[in-house]
XYZ file of C-alpha atoms in Angstrom:
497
model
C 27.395 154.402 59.327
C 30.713 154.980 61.213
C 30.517 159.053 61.655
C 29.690 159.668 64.738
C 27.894 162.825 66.096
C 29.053 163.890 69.371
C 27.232 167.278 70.814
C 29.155 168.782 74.152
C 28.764 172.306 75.329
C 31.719 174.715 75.935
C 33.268 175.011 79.287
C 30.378 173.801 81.636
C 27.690 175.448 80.930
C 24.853 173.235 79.944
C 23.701 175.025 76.323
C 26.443 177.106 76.050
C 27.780 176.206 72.320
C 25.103 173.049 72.159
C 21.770 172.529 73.055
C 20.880 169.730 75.929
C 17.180 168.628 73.764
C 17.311 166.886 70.414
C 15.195 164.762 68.191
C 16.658 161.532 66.672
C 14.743 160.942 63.986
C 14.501 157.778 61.469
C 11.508 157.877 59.111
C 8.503 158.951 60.385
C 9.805 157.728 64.035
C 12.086 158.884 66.470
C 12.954 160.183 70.426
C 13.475 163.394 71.514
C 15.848 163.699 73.944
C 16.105 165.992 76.892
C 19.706 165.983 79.269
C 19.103 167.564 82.854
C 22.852 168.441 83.922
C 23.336 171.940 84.253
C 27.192 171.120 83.676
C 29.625 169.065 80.889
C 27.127 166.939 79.472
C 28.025 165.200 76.611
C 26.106 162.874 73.607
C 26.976 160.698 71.186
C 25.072 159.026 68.469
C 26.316 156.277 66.720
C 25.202 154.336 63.491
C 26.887 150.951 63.123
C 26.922 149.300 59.744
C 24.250 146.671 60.074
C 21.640 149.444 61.114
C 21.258 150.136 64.829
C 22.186 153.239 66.218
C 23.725 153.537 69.776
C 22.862 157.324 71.509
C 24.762 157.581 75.010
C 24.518 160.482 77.126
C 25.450 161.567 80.609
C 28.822 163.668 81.868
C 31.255 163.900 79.719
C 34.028 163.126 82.000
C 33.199 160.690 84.860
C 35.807 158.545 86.532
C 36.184 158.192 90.416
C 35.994 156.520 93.723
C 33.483 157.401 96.194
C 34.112 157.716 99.841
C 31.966 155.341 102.704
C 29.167 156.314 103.158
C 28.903 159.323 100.104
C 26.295 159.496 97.422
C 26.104 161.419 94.369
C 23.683 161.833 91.811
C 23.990 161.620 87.561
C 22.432 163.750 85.138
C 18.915 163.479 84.282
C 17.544 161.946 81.026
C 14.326 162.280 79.491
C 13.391 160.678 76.549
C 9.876 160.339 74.872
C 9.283 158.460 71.912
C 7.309 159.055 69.128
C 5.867 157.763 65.814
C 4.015 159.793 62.838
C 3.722 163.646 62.850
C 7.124 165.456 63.934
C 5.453 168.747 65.035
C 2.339 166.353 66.917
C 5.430 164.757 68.902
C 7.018 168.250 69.804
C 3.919 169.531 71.309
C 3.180 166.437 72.884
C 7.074 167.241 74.577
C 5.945 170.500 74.726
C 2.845 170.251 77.035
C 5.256 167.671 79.206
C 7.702 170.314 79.440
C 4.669 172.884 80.631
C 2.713 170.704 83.039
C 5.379 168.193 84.748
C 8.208 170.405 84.677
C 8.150 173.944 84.530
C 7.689 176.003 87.843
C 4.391 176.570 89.253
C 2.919 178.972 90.938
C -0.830 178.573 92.665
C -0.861 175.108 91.126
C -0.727 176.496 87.339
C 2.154 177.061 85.236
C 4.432 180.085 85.799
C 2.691 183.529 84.464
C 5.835 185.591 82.891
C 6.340 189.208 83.547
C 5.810 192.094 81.215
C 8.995 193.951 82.138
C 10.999 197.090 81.641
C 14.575 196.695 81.895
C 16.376 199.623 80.595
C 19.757 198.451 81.828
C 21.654 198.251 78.612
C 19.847 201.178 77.042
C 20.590 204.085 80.009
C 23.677 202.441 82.456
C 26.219 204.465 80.577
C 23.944 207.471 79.300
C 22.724 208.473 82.547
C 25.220 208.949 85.409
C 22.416 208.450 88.228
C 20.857 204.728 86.974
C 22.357 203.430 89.624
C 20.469 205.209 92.625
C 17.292 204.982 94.141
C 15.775 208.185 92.761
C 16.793 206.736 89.161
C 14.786 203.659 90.192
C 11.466 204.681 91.633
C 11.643 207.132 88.416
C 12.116 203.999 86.095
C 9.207 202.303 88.138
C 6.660 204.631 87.906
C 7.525 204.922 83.963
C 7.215 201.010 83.913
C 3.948 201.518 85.229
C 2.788 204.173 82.780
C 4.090 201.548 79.983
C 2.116 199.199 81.014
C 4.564 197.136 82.406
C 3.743 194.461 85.126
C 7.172 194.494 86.696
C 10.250 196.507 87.012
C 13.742 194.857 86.329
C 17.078 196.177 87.984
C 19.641 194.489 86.516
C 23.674 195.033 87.389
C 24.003 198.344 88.946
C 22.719 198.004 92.503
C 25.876 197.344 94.023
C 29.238 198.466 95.108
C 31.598 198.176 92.817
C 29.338 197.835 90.127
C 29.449 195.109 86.829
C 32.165 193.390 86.288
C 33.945 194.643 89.265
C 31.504 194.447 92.059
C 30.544 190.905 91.646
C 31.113 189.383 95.032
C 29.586 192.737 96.757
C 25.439 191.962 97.287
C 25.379 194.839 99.316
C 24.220 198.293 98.249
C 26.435 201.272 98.530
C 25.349 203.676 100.727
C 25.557 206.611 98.837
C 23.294 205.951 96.593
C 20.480 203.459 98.318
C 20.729 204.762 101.728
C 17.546 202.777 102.843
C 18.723 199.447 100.749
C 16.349 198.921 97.811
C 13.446 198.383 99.954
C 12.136 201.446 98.625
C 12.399 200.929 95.255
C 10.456 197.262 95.757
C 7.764 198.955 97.905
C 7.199 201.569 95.366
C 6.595 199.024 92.976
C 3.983 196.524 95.245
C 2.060 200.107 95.918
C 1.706 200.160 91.697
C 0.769 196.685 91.280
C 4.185 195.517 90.366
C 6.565 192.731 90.481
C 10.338 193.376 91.655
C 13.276 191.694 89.388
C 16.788 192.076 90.478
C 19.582 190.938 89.302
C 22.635 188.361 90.760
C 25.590 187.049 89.702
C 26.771 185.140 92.863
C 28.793 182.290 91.526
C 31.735 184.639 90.003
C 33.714 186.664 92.114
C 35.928 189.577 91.318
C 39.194 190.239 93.024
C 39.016 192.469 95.972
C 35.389 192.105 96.821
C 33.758 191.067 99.828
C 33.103 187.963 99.437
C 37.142 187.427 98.224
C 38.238 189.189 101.302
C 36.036 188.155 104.098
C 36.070 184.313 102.452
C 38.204 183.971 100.352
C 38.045 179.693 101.556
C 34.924 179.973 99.833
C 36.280 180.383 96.237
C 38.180 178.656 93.328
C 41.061 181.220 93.482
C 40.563 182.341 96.748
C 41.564 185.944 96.972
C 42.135 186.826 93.674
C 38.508 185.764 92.759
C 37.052 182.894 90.727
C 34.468 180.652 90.825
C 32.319 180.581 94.487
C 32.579 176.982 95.666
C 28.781 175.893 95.451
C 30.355 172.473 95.613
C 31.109 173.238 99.244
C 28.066 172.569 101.823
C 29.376 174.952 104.321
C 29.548 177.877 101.520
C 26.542 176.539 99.929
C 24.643 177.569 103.213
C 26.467 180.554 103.755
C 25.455 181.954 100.269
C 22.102 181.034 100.743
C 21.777 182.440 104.270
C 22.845 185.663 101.967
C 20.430 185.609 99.153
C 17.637 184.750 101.271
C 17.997 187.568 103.751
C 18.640 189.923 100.325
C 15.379 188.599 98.990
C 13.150 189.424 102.218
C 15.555 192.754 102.819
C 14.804 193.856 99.380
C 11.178 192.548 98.475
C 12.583 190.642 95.758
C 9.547 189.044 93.909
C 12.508 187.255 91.263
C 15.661 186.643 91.815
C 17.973 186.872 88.758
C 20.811 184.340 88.764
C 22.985 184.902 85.813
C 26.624 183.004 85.280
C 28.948 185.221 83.049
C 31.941 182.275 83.560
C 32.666 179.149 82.443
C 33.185 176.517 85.408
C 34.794 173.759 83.774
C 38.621 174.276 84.343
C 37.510 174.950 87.770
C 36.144 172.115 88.470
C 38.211 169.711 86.555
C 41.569 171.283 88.427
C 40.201 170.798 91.661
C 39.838 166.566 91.061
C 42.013 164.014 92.604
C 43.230 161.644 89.543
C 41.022 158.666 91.303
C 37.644 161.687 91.840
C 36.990 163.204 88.401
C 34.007 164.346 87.789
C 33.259 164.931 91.699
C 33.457 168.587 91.765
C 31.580 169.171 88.853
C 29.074 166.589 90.563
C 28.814 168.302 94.123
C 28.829 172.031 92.237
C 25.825 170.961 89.990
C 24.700 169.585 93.234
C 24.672 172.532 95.412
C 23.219 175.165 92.826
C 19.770 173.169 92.505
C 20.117 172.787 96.364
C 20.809 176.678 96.711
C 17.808 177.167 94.168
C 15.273 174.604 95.765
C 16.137 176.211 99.029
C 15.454 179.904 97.952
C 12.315 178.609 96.536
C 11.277 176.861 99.516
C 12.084 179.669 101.733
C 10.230 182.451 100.006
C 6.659 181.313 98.739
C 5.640 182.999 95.869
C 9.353 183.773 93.987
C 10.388 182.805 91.214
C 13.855 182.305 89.513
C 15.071 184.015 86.492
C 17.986 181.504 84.517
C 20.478 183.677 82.732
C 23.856 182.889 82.124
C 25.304 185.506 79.891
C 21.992 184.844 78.187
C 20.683 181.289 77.919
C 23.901 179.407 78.258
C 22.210 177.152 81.469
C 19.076 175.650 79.640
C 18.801 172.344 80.366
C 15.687 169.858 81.851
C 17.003 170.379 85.387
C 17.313 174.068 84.754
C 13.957 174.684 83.533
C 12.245 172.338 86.531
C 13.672 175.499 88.397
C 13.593 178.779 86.719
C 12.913 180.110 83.477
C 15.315 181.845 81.021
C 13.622 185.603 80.399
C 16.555 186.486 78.742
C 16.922 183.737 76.342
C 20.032 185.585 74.335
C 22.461 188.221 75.312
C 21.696 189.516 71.136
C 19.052 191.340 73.603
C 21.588 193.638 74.927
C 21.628 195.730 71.818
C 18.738 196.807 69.759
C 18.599 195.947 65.734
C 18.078 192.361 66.292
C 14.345 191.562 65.763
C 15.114 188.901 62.775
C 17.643 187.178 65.318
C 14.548 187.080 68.217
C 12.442 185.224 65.426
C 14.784 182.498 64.503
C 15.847 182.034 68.049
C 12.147 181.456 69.328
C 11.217 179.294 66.132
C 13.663 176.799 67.446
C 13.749 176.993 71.360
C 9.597 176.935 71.514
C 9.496 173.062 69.733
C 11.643 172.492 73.223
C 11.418 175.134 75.885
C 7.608 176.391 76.330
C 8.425 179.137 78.600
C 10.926 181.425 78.125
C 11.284 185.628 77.137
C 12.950 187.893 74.713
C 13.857 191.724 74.570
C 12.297 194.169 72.684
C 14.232 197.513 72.407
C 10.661 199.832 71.075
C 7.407 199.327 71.378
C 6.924 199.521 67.367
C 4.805 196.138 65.921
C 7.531 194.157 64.233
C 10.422 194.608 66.924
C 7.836 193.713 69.840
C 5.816 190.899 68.114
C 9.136 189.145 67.706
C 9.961 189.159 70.922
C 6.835 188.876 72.938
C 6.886 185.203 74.001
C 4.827 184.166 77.439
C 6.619 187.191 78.560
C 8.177 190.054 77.186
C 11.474 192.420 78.442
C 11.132 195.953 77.109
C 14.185 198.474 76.710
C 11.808 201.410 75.400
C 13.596 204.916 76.003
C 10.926 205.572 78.589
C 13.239 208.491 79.834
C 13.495 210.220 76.409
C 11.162 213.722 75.927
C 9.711 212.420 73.239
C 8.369 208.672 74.222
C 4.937 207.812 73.407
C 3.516 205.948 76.803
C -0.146 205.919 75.101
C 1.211 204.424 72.094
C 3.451 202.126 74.662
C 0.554 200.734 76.323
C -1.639 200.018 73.406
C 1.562 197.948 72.004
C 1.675 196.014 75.344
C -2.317 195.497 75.181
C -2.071 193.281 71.927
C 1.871 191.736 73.680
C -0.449 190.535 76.906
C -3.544 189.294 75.134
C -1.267 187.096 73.208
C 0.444 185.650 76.416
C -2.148 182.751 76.432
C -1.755 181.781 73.640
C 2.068 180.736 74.074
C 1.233 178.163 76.997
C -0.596 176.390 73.921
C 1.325 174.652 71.192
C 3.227 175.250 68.452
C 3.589 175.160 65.070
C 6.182 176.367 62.745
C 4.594 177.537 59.627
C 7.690 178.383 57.361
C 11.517 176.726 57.896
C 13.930 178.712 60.416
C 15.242 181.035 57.936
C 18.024 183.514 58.589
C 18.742 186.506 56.460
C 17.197 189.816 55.099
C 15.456 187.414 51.961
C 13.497 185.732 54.614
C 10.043 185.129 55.460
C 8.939 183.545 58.522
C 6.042 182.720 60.610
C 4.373 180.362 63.341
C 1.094 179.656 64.798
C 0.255 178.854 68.549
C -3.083 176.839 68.768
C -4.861 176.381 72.509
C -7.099 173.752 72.092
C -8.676 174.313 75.445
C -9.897 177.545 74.028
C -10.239 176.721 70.566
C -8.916 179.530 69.730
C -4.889 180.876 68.930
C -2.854 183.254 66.914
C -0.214 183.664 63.915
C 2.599 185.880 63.691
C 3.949 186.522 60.863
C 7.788 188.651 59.466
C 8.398 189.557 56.310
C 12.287 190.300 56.602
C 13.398 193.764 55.070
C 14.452 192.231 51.911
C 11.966 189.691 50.832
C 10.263 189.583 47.791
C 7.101 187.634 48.521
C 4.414 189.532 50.046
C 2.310 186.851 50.734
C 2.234 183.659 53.134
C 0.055 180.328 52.089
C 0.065 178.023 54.823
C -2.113 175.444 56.357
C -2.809 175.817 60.250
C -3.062 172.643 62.529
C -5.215 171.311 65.462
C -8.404 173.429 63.696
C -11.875 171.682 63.494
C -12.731 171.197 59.643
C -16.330 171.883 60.584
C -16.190 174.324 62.896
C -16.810 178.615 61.892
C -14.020 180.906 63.299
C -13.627 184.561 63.798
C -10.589 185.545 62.368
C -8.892 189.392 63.354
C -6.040 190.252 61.010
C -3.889 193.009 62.380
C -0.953 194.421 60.099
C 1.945 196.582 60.965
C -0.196 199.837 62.029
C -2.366 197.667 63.982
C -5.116 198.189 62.022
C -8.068 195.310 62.782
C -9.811 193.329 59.720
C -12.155 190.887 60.522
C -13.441 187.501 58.535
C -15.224 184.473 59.473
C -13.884 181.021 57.577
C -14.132 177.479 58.462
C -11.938 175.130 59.932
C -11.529 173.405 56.716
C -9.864 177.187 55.010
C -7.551 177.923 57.451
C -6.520 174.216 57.368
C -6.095 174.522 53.213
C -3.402 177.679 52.739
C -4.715 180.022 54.595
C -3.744 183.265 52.931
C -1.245 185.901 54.813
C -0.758 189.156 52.736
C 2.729 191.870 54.306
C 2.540 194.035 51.399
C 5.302 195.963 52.336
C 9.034 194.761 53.528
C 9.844 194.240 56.626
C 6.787 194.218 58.273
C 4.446 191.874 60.465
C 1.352 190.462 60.641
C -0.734 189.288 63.717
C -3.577 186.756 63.498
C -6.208 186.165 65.714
């Protein structure tokens, strides 16, 4: 009673430095709480003395006049409540997330892309990335992988990243025909076509700042692009839509490497603020909604200098495949496991980056989808051994449009030992995954799995680090009653079936 807890994120971007879905819980009840504003939100929860506490939520700055005859719209809230089992009421908000608002294609639930994006692994190694014979050459060795889609991310266009942003045109010398090519090489292998966009931030001296420079917050000398504005809404997405038929563009990539908030907030009239802010958030799910509409069949990719725009309006749009910019770098597989043991009880679709194709890295970061940065270019890469890796990623894809259990607490650090389980009840069937962190001393895992018949006989496949199958059969009623998970050596995974 009387300490408040206020959540905000940093600087305007919905879940960058908090995270727009919560639970509230008292005793075995509670709400969780979903904010779709993909700008300042803000929340705060407050317990008075007799009991009751008060949760308000909405923008965190909001005070203005509107104009005859204007409308504007608030922030979404969803809230669900919930009595009994907390991990029964997150996959009940789970499967709500999945079937009433997450993008759908064909009248199911988004499929996500097995991808290779070597980006961050070869930009500054090899001096031709950014050309088209780099890129059919990355293709065809995303095909050999075993890949389903090929991801060119910042370094298609003049001026390159940082510099370039504000430049969605290719430079001559090195994609004379546009990237047409690369796409259609990729549709003639079977494969999707990712590229990459950053077109709310614009550097200084760029097209877009010279051409239209009454099109951005800072004119000029670059800024943010005015989404807020109709007339440069339109204009920009007159622009990305001709880029996405131009280029074959299967999913567009819109990542935000800037904060908007002092933007926004310096462009209010003392008797409007809020109203930028309003009209910005606004125009980017009309710029979305009409890129979607316009090109049947894409989807959108929500970045953000890596999942700093998650939020329920976000994700009725797009879905984050890279969930954490920790992805740019390789070393990080304990980091993927913690960060997917806490966004799955929310987000049910989302991907992670997995820098080889070697068991532990890859199982914790193969989600629904899964972002590889193998060193397909090296001599000495394995694409046999790549492909059988990817096999056992894309026959667990399934399983992650299920729900979800956390078997263990989100630990962090080399002591820990972690694990989940994803149970389809459709198909009666789902998997564990299981990390025993480089430094911890139990090598083995008790733990009781949910949503399991008692009565019923299941096949169970245990695959260790090597990949190595071992088969049992057990009841329901075994698996339910510490099932037994053995990693006999550190740092090292376990997959069952």
């Amino acid at each position: 009673p009387g300490k408040p807890v206020t959540l905000a994120p940093d600087g305007g971007r919905s879940s960058n430095g908090a995270f727009p879905f919560f639970n509230i819980q008292y005793g075995d009840e509670g709400m969780i709480t979903a904010i779709g504003w993909s700008g300042q939100w803000r929340t705060t929860l407050e317990r008075s003395a007799a009991g009751p506490t008060a949760l308000r939520a909405g923008m965190e700055k909001l005070s203005l006049r509107l104009h005859p005859g204007e409308s504007i719209r608030s922030p979404r809230i969803l809230i669900m409540p919930w009595k009994g089992d907390r991990l029964v009421a997150h996959n009940r908000f789970r499967r709500l997330m999945l079937f009433e608002y997450a993008p759908r294609q064909g009248g199911r639930p988004l499929r996500l892309p097995v991808a290779l994006q070597c980006f961050d692994r070869y930009v500054s190694k090899q001096p031709d990335w950014g050309t088209e014979a780099a890129q059919l050459r990355v293709a065809k060795a995303a095909f050999n992988t075993g890949c389903d889609a090929h991801w060119l991310d910042a370094a298609w266009f003049e001026g390159g990243f940082p510099n370039g942003v504000g430049n969605w045109f290719c430079p001559p010398q090195r994609f004379p025909n546009g990237l047409k090519p690369v796409s259609d090489a990729c549709h003639q292998l079977g494969l999707k076509f990712i590229l990459w966009f950053e077109p709310e931030r614009v550097a200084p001296g760029t097209q877009i700042a010279r051409e239209h420079p009454e099109f951005v917050f800072g004119g000029d000398k670059g800024g943010l692009f005015k989404l807020s504005d109709p007339a440069a809404r339109r204009w920009l997405s007159d622009l990305l839509s001709r880029r996405i038929a131009d280029f074959g563009i299967d999913t567009y990539r819109n990542d935000f490497n800037i904060d908007p908030l002092s933007f926004w907030r310096e462009a209010d009239a003392p008797d409007r603020q809020g109203i930028t802010e309003i009209q910005y958030v606004e125009g980017q799910y009309a710029l979305w909604d009409e890129l979607l509409a316009g090109h049947p069949g894409l989807s959108i990719d929500n970045c953000a200098s890596g999942g700093r725009r998650i939020d329920l309006e976000s994700c009725r749009r797009s879905v984050p495949l890279w969930h954490s910019d920790t992805g740019c770098s390789p070393g990080h597989a304990d980091w993927n496991q913690t960060q997917i043991a806490g966004l799955s009880l929310y987000v049910p679709l989302f991907g992670a980056c997995a820098w080889t194709p070697e068991a532990y890295d890859l199982r914790s970061a193969a989600t629904a989808g899964i972002i590889c940065q193998f060193p397909v270019l090296d001599e000495k890469f394995s694409f046999p051994a790549a492909r059988a890796a990817l096999a056992e990623a894309k026959e667990n894809q399934k399983y992650w449009y299920g729900d979800f259990y956390p078997l263990t607490p989100c630990a962090l650090g080399p002591t820990a030992l972690i694990a989940w389980q994803l149970h389809r009840s459709d198909l009666k069937a789902g998997i564990i995954l299981a990390f025993r962190h480089s430094e911890c001393p139990y090598p083995v895992l008790q733990a009781g799995l949910h949503g399991l018949n008692p009565q019923a006989s299941y096949d169970v496949d245990i695959f260790e680090e090597a990949r190595a199958r071992q088969q049992r059969t057990l009841t329901g009623r075994q698996l339910m009653n510490n099932f037994e998970m053995r990693m006999s050596k550190r740092g090292t995974s376990l997959l069952v079936r």
